[in-house]
Amino acid sequence: MIWKKANVVAVPKANPPTSIEADLRPISLTPTVSKVLESIVGSWILDVVGSQLDHRQFGAVKGRSTTHALVDMLHHWHKALDDGHSVRVLFVDYAKAFDHVDHSTVIEKVRRFGVPELIVRWLTSFLSERQQRVKVSDQLSDWITLRGGMPQGSWLGPLIFVILIDDLHPRLLTHKYLDDTTISETVVKDMASQMQCAVNDLIEWSELNRMNVNSKKTKEMVFGSFSKESTTPLLISTKPVERVSEYKLLGVTVNAMLKWDDHISTVTSKAAKRLWFLKKLKRAGVTRDDLLYFYQAVVRPVLEYASPAWHTSLTKQQTKSLEDIQRRALQIILGNMSYEDACCSLNIDSLADRRLELCKKLFRQIVCESHNLHYLLPTKRDCQVTNRLRSSNKYPVVRARTDRCKRSFIMHSLANFQGR
């Protein structure tokens, strides 16, 4: 059936790509009508499985995002460090995760969730005898029939993968965003680390579900006072896991000091390169409104990605580095004009003000008891007491020993955003 056929195009992971195996991601271009049908069936599946999914799975689930995952993880890490403990984190990478999805395993797990048999049979047909061919420019390869895997680029692909990985529960705190899995351990002083046991659980689960952990790309990071010598190196199938001082986690660069110098340097460098295109458009005579649209659509999102996770911890110099990018962009659009006048003329806010509003907006969402991050908040204060006060916070401000913890998103929001 033509609905189960796809043209595969290679999307670079790195620029420029140097390896076909490592630096290119195969994206399946499926028929539009097929995607519409997938979305309908997918909504039926979500109605059944949505409430049963792991609450620390942040991918392909409505109302959850990479920002939520980062806020959750960083809160646990900051809190553990503030309590005087250390933190050991494993960033797990699966080799070609979507390509190794075993169809029989997925169907069995879908049934366990209680999905109606009619939909299960449709899903079985959807996964079986799929065909694809590679498209490069106007050149096409021959059709091949797939024996497993999920097409990347389909509507159902991420949802099916979420169901597959849902029962991955190593004995330690685990956050998931589709196949990006992060395992965290709070290591109490003078206590032995249990991370290797969690790694063994991970490997056992992966083998049962026919998934392959990529030992080369799986990394470890430690936060806190213990040194490299104080923890036994982790092993994946006798291969040691590399310990790193910085790691790009869900698009945000995290370092072992939980400071944001590396991330700000990365995003400002990336955004500055995009200003070159803005200059080219200016020289080509593009209108002011279109130049502003290009900046807001292509450059500014780079500077604001997942900002609630890191905005409250920025230094003044880091804030200035971000603001300088917008200042340069407005000079390109308007010429020599003061930054404040340029913002007023184009009716846009400073980046710092925008990030602050994004933080306030997220905190207002988290305050709602239905939000998946609501559990991070302390117990609400007694309303019989707060109702008698002229102005009071619904949640107590949690005390922290270190400035690093005080400036983390949840702690900072409790102290500054309540009642706003």
mmCIF file of C-alpha atoms in Angstrom, residues 28-283:
data_model
loop_
_atom_site.group_PDB
_atom_site.id
_atom_site.type_symbol
_atom_site.label_atom_id
_atom_site.label_comp_id
_atom_site.label_asym_id
_atom_site.label_seq_id
_atom_site.Cartn_x
_atom_site.Cartn_y
_atom_site.Cartn_z
ATOM 1 C CA SER A 28 10.983 9.511 6.439
ATOM 2 C CA LEU A 29 8.685 11.627 4.275
ATOM 3 C CA THR A 30 5.369 9.789 4.471
ATOM 4 C CA PRO A 31 2.137 10.592 2.589
ATOM 5 C CA THR A 32 0.138 13.476 4.069
ATOM 6 C CA VAL A 33 -3.094 11.466 4.157
ATOM 7 C CA SER A 34 -1.269 8.769 6.111
ATOM 8 C CA LYS A 35 -0.147 11.333 8.688
ATOM 9 C CA VAL A 36 -3.712 12.544 9.114
ATOM 10 C CA LEU A 37 -4.891 8.993 9.798
ATOM 11 C CA GLU A 38 -1.946 8.433 12.168
ATOM 12 C CA SER A 39 -2.927 11.525 14.166
ATOM 13 C CA ILE A 40 -6.493 10.259 14.554
ATOM 14 C CA VAL A 41 -5.416 6.795 15.679
ATOM 15 C CA GLY A 42 -2.683 8.307 17.856
ATOM 16 C CA SER A 43 -5.214 10.458 19.713
ATOM 17 C CA TRP A 44 -7.250 7.318 20.465
ATOM 18 C CA ILE A 45 -4.137 5.585 21.804
ATOM 19 C CA LEU A 46 -3.223 8.611 23.919
ATOM 20 C CA ASP A 47 -6.701 8.652 25.472
ATOM 21 C CA VAL A 48 -5.979 5.170 26.823
ATOM 22 C CA VAL A 49 -2.268 5.321 27.703
ATOM 23 C CA GLY A 50 -1.790 9.011 28.534
ATOM 24 C CA SER A 51 -2.535 8.759 32.250
ATOM 25 C CA GLN A 52 -0.445 5.584 32.589
ATOM 26 C CA LEU A 53 2.801 6.890 31.090
ATOM 27 C CA ASP A 54 5.867 7.530 33.233
ATOM 28 C CA HIS A 55 5.491 11.064 34.646
ATOM 29 C CA ARG A 56 9.203 11.612 34.015
ATOM 30 C CA GLN A 57 8.828 10.943 30.288
ATOM 31 C CA PHE A 58 8.833 14.435 28.763
ATOM 32 C CA GLY A 59 8.858 13.588 25.055
ATOM 33 C CA ALA A 60 5.855 13.209 22.731
ATOM 34 C CA VAL A 61 3.441 13.899 25.606
ATOM 35 C CA LYS A 62 1.127 16.911 25.476
ATOM 36 C CA GLY A 63 2.004 19.597 28.006
ATOM 37 C CA ARG A 64 5.594 18.431 28.498
ATOM 38 C CA SER A 65 8.792 19.662 26.905
ATOM 39 C CA THR A 66 12.572 19.724 27.113
ATOM 40 C CA THR A 67 12.282 22.800 29.336
ATOM 41 C CA HIS A 68 10.190 20.843 31.848
ATOM 42 C CA ALA A 69 12.696 17.982 31.804
ATOM 43 C CA LEU A 70 15.629 20.339 32.383
ATOM 44 C CA VAL A 71 13.878 22.191 35.212
ATOM 45 C CA ASP A 72 13.060 18.871 36.887
ATOM 46 C CA MET A 73 16.585 17.475 36.630
ATOM 47 C CA LEU A 74 18.339 20.689 37.650
ATOM 48 C CA HIS A 75 16.072 21.065 40.673
ATOM 49 C CA HIS A 76 17.023 17.609 41.956
ATOM 50 C CA TRP A 77 20.732 18.238 41.332
ATOM 51 C CA HIS A 78 20.720 21.662 43.021
ATOM 52 C CA LYS A 79 18.772 20.337 45.996
ATOM 53 C CA ALA A 80 21.152 17.406 46.503
ATOM 54 C CA LEU A 81 24.206 19.667 46.353
ATOM 55 C CA ASP A 82 22.578 22.145 48.741
ATOM 56 C CA ASP A 83 22.034 19.303 51.228
ATOM 57 C CA GLY A 84 25.765 18.631 51.189
ATOM 58 C CA HIS A 85 25.638 15.561 48.961
ATOM 59 C CA SER A 86 27.212 14.853 45.589
ATOM 60 C CA VAL A 87 25.477 13.907 42.355
ATOM 61 C CA ARG A 88 26.442 11.338 39.758
ATOM 62 C CA VAL A 89 24.697 11.519 36.394
ATOM 63 C CA LEU A 90 24.711 9.148 33.439
ATOM 64 C CA PHE A 91 23.656 10.455 30.016
ATOM 65 C CA VAL A 92 22.520 7.400 28.050
ATOM 66 C CA ASP A 93 22.685 7.253 24.277
ATOM 67 C CA TYR A 94 20.968 4.506 22.291
ATOM 68 C CA ALA A 95 22.482 3.582 18.935
ATOM 69 C CA LYS A 96 19.921 4.257 16.175
ATOM 70 C CA ALA A 97 17.090 3.955 18.690
ATOM 71 C CA PHE A 98 14.172 4.272 16.250
ATOM 72 C CA ASP A 99 15.770 1.797 13.842
ATOM 73 C CA HIS A 100 15.978 -0.917 16.516
ATOM 74 C CA VAL A 101 12.336 -0.900 17.604
ATOM 75 C CA ASP A 102 11.145 -4.491 17.703
ATOM 76 C CA HIS A 103 7.553 -4.667 16.429
ATOM 77 C CA SER A 104 6.446 -7.705 18.430
ATOM 78 C CA THR A 105 7.759 -6.120 21.652
ATOM 79 C CA VAL A 106 5.909 -2.876 20.959
ATOM 80 C CA ILE A 107 2.616 -4.618 20.158
ATOM 81 C CA GLU A 108 2.847 -6.648 23.370
ATOM 82 C CA LYS A 109 3.393 -3.476 25.424
ATOM 83 C CA VAL A 110 0.540 -1.650 23.686
ATOM 84 C CA ARG A 111 -1.767 -4.500 24.706
ATOM 85 C CA ARG A 112 -0.572 -4.248 28.318
ATOM 86 C CA PHE A 113 -1.721 -0.625 28.377
ATOM 87 C CA GLY A 114 -5.240 -1.779 27.575
ATOM 88 C CA VAL A 115 -5.480 -0.366 24.056
ATOM 89 C CA PRO A 116 -8.540 -1.841 22.245
ATOM 90 C CA GLU A 117 -7.751 -4.866 20.095
ATOM 91 C CA LEU A 118 -9.092 -3.183 16.940
ATOM 92 C CA ILE A 119 -6.474 -0.420 17.250
ATOM 93 C CA VAL A 120 -3.787 -2.972 18.100
ATOM 94 C CA ARG A 121 -4.525 -4.866 14.874
ATOM 95 C CA TRP A 122 -4.434 -1.610 12.893
ATOM 96 C CA LEU A 123 -1.096 -0.733 14.506
ATOM 97 C CA THR A 124 0.263 -4.178 13.620
ATOM 98 C CA SER A 125 -0.655 -3.577 10.001
ATOM 99 C CA PHE A 126 0.831 -0.057 10.142
ATOM 100 C CA LEU A 127 4.195 -1.392 11.315
ATOM 101 C CA SER A 128 4.427 -4.427 9.042
ATOM 102 C CA GLU A 129 5.718 -4.538 5.463
ATOM 103 C CA ARG A 130 6.672 -0.863 5.345
ATOM 104 C CA GLN A 131 8.793 0.189 2.388
ATOM 105 C CA GLN A 132 11.244 3.027 1.950
ATOM 106 C CA ARG A 133 13.773 4.376 -0.509
ATOM 107 C CA VAL A 134 16.505 6.986 -0.170
ATOM 108 C CA LYS A 135 16.131 10.295 -1.974
ATOM 109 C CA VAL A 136 19.148 12.518 -2.657
ATOM 110 C CA SER A 137 18.312 15.548 -4.781
ATOM 111 C CA ASP A 138 16.394 14.010 -7.715
ATOM 112 C CA GLN A 139 18.053 10.597 -7.395
ATOM 113 C CA LEU A 140 16.090 7.688 -5.898
ATOM 114 C CA SER A 141 17.248 4.292 -4.678
ATOM 115 C CA ASP A 142 15.329 1.042 -5.061
ATOM 116 C CA TRP A 143 12.521 0.225 -2.631
ATOM 117 C CA ILE A 144 13.372 -1.987 0.343
ATOM 118 C CA THR A 145 11.010 -3.655 2.820
ATOM 119 C CA LEU A 146 11.732 -2.980 6.497
ATOM 120 C CA ARG A 147 11.907 -5.767 9.071
ATOM 121 C CA GLY A 148 11.703 -3.519 12.132
ATOM 122 C CA GLY A 149 12.129 0.013 13.361
ATOM 123 C CA MET A 150 9.917 3.088 13.345
ATOM 124 C CA PRO A 151 9.954 5.729 10.593
ATOM 125 C CA GLN A 152 11.409 8.988 11.909
ATOM 126 C CA GLY A 153 9.151 11.774 10.726
ATOM 127 C CA SER A 154 5.879 9.899 11.152
ATOM 128 C CA TRP A 155 3.214 11.073 13.628
ATOM 129 C CA LEU A 156 3.027 7.745 15.462
ATOM 130 C CA GLY A 157 6.785 7.116 15.649
ATOM 131 C CA PRO A 158 7.521 9.109 18.845
ATOM 132 C CA LEU A 159 4.372 7.861 20.624
ATOM 133 C CA ILE A 160 5.171 4.212 19.902
ATOM 134 C CA PHE A 161 8.728 4.717 21.130
ATOM 135 C CA VAL A 162 7.451 6.316 24.355
ATOM 136 C CA ILE A 163 5.330 3.210 24.959
ATOM 137 C CA LEU A 164 8.331 0.959 24.236
ATOM 138 C CA ILE A 165 10.622 2.714 26.724
ATOM 139 C CA ASP A 166 7.972 3.375 29.389
ATOM 140 C CA ASP A 167 8.927 0.422 31.586
ATOM 141 C CA LEU A 168 12.619 1.357 31.658
ATOM 142 C CA HIS A 169 13.054 1.958 35.384
ATOM 143 C CA PRO A 170 16.604 1.555 36.693
ATOM 144 C CA ARG A 171 16.771 1.713 40.462
ATOM 145 C CA LEU A 172 17.810 5.395 40.423
ATOM 146 C CA LEU A 173 16.040 8.638 39.436
ATOM 147 C CA THR A 174 15.470 8.492 35.666
ATOM 148 C CA HIS A 175 14.331 11.250 33.312
ATOM 149 C CA LYS A 176 13.418 10.470 29.720
ATOM 150 C CA TYR A 177 12.815 12.521 26.603
ATOM 151 C CA LEU A 178 11.975 9.892 24.000
ATOM 152 C CA ASP A 179 15.248 7.919 23.763
ATOM 153 C CA ASP A 180 17.357 10.511 25.635
ATOM 154 C CA THR A 181 17.649 8.935 29.078
ATOM 155 C CA THR A 182 19.347 10.570 32.065
ATOM 156 C CA ILE A 183 19.987 8.621 35.269
ATOM 157 C CA SER A 184 20.805 10.626 38.421
ATOM 158 C CA GLU A 185 22.144 9.461 41.760
ATOM 159 C CA THR A 186 22.458 11.455 44.966
ATOM 160 C CA VAL A 187 25.617 10.176 46.633
ATOM 161 C CA VAL A 188 25.646 10.684 50.395
ATOM 162 C CA LYS A 189 29.068 11.251 51.945
ATOM 163 C CA ASP A 190 30.885 8.012 52.875
ATOM 164 C CA MET A 191 28.219 5.938 51.096
ATOM 165 C CA ALA A 192 28.987 3.689 48.119
ATOM 166 C CA SER A 193 27.629 4.644 44.714
ATOM 167 C CA GLN A 194 24.865 2.459 43.249
ATOM 168 C CA MET A 195 25.217 3.782 39.703
ATOM 169 C CA GLN A 196 26.861 0.625 38.327
ATOM 170 C CA CYS A 197 23.868 -1.397 39.551
ATOM 171 C CA ALA A 198 21.571 1.004 37.692
ATOM 172 C CA VAL A 199 23.734 0.628 34.579
ATOM 173 C CA ASN A 200 23.386 -3.157 34.857
ATOM 174 C CA ASP A 201 19.584 -2.747 35.076
ATOM 175 C CA LEU A 202 19.725 -0.518 31.995
ATOM 176 C CA ILE A 203 21.743 -3.038 30.004
ATOM 177 C CA GLU A 204 19.450 -5.903 31.043
ATOM 178 C CA TRP A 205 16.347 -3.973 29.972
ATOM 179 C CA SER A 206 17.996 -2.960 26.687
ATOM 180 C CA GLU A 207 18.893 -6.546 25.828
ATOM 181 C CA LEU A 208 15.363 -7.762 26.598
ATOM 182 C CA ASN A 209 13.921 -5.048 24.366
ATOM 183 C CA ARG A 210 16.560 -5.444 21.649
ATOM 184 C CA MET A 211 17.945 -1.934 22.088
ATOM 185 C CA ASN A 212 21.659 -1.132 21.900
ATOM 186 C CA VAL A 213 23.329 1.236 24.353
ATOM 187 C CA ASN A 214 26.002 3.246 22.548
ATOM 188 C CA SER A 215 28.930 3.015 24.961
ATOM 189 C CA LYS A 216 30.965 5.563 22.974
ATOM 190 C CA LYS A 217 28.351 8.323 23.230
ATOM 191 C CA THR A 218 27.079 7.467 26.714
ATOM 192 C CA LYS A 219 28.779 9.853 29.172
ATOM 193 C CA GLU A 220 29.045 10.381 32.912
ATOM 194 C CA MET A 221 29.260 13.637 34.857
ATOM 195 C CA VAL A 222 29.751 14.254 38.553
ATOM 196 C CA PHE A 223 28.655 17.287 40.556
ATOM 197 C CA GLY A 224 29.994 18.062 43.982
ATOM 198 C CA SER A 225 33.040 17.390 46.072
ATOM 199 C CA PHE A 226 34.079 13.885 45.098
ATOM 200 C CA SER A 227 36.950 13.511 42.665
ATOM 201 C CA LYS A 228 37.560 11.124 39.812
ATOM 202 C CA GLU A 229 39.487 8.840 42.122
ATOM 203 C CA SER A 230 36.683 8.541 44.686
ATOM 204 C CA THR A 231 34.201 6.803 42.379
ATOM 205 C CA THR A 232 34.708 3.556 40.503
ATOM 206 C CA PRO A 233 34.519 4.037 36.706
ATOM 207 C CA LEU A 234 31.258 2.836 35.185
ATOM 208 C CA LEU A 235 31.359 -0.054 32.741
ATOM 209 C CA ILE A 236 29.067 -0.927 29.844
ATOM 210 C CA SER A 237 29.891 -4.420 28.601
ATOM 211 C CA THR A 238 33.452 -4.131 29.977
ATOM 212 C CA LYS A 239 33.906 -0.759 28.253
ATOM 213 C CA PRO A 240 34.510 2.231 30.582
ATOM 214 C CA VAL A 241 32.135 5.187 30.371
ATOM 215 C CA GLU A 242 33.882 8.490 29.700
ATOM 216 C CA ARG A 243 33.549 11.108 32.421
ATOM 217 C CA VAL A 244 33.064 14.615 31.008
ATOM 218 C CA SER A 245 33.074 18.126 32.451
ATOM 219 C CA GLU A 246 30.387 19.431 30.091
ATOM 220 C CA TYR A 247 27.578 17.840 28.097
ATOM 221 C CA LYS A 248 24.877 19.024 25.720
ATOM 222 C CA LEU A 249 21.694 17.845 27.417
ATOM 223 C CA LEU A 250 18.463 18.276 25.441
ATOM 224 C CA GLY A 251 20.010 21.208 23.578
ATOM 225 C CA VAL A 252 21.446 22.960 26.649
ATOM 226 C CA THR A 253 25.133 22.778 27.560
ATOM 227 C CA VAL A 254 25.517 21.730 31.196
ATOM 228 C CA ASN A 255 28.888 21.748 32.952
ATOM 229 C CA ALA A 256 30.129 20.062 36.120
ATOM 230 C CA MET A 257 29.980 23.340 38.074
ATOM 231 C CA LEU A 258 26.325 23.909 37.126
ATOM 232 C CA LYS A 259 27.312 27.282 35.706
ATOM 233 C CA TRP A 260 26.178 28.632 32.365
ATOM 234 C CA ASP A 261 29.351 30.045 30.790
ATOM 235 C CA ASP A 262 29.598 27.214 28.262
ATOM 236 C CA HIS A 263 25.935 27.366 27.301
ATOM 237 C CA ILE A 264 25.880 31.150 26.864
ATOM 238 C CA SER A 265 29.076 31.001 24.811
ATOM 239 C CA THR A 266 27.544 28.320 22.587
ATOM 240 C CA VAL A 267 24.221 30.051 21.932
ATOM 241 C CA THR A 268 25.711 33.527 21.399
ATOM 242 C CA SER A 269 28.194 32.080 18.911
ATOM 243 C CA LYS A 270 25.406 30.261 17.064
ATOM 244 C CA ALA A 271 23.159 33.334 17.018
ATOM 245 C CA ALA A 272 26.007 35.608 15.889
ATOM 246 C CA LYS A 273 26.546 33.414 12.836
ATOM 247 C CA ARG A 274 22.883 33.871 11.899
ATOM 248 C CA LEU A 275 23.296 37.651 12.041
ATOM 249 C CA TRP A 276 25.410 37.267 8.893
ATOM 250 C CA PHE A 277 22.260 36.269 7.001
ATOM 251 C CA LEU A 278 20.461 39.280 8.473
ATOM 252 C CA LYS A 279 23.187 41.530 7.043
ATOM 253 C CA LYS A 280 22.818 39.880 3.636
ATOM 254 C CA LEU A 281 19.072 40.469 3.686
ATOM 255 C CA LYS A 282 19.606 44.099 4.639
ATOM 256 C CA ARG A 283 21.989 44.623 1.736
#
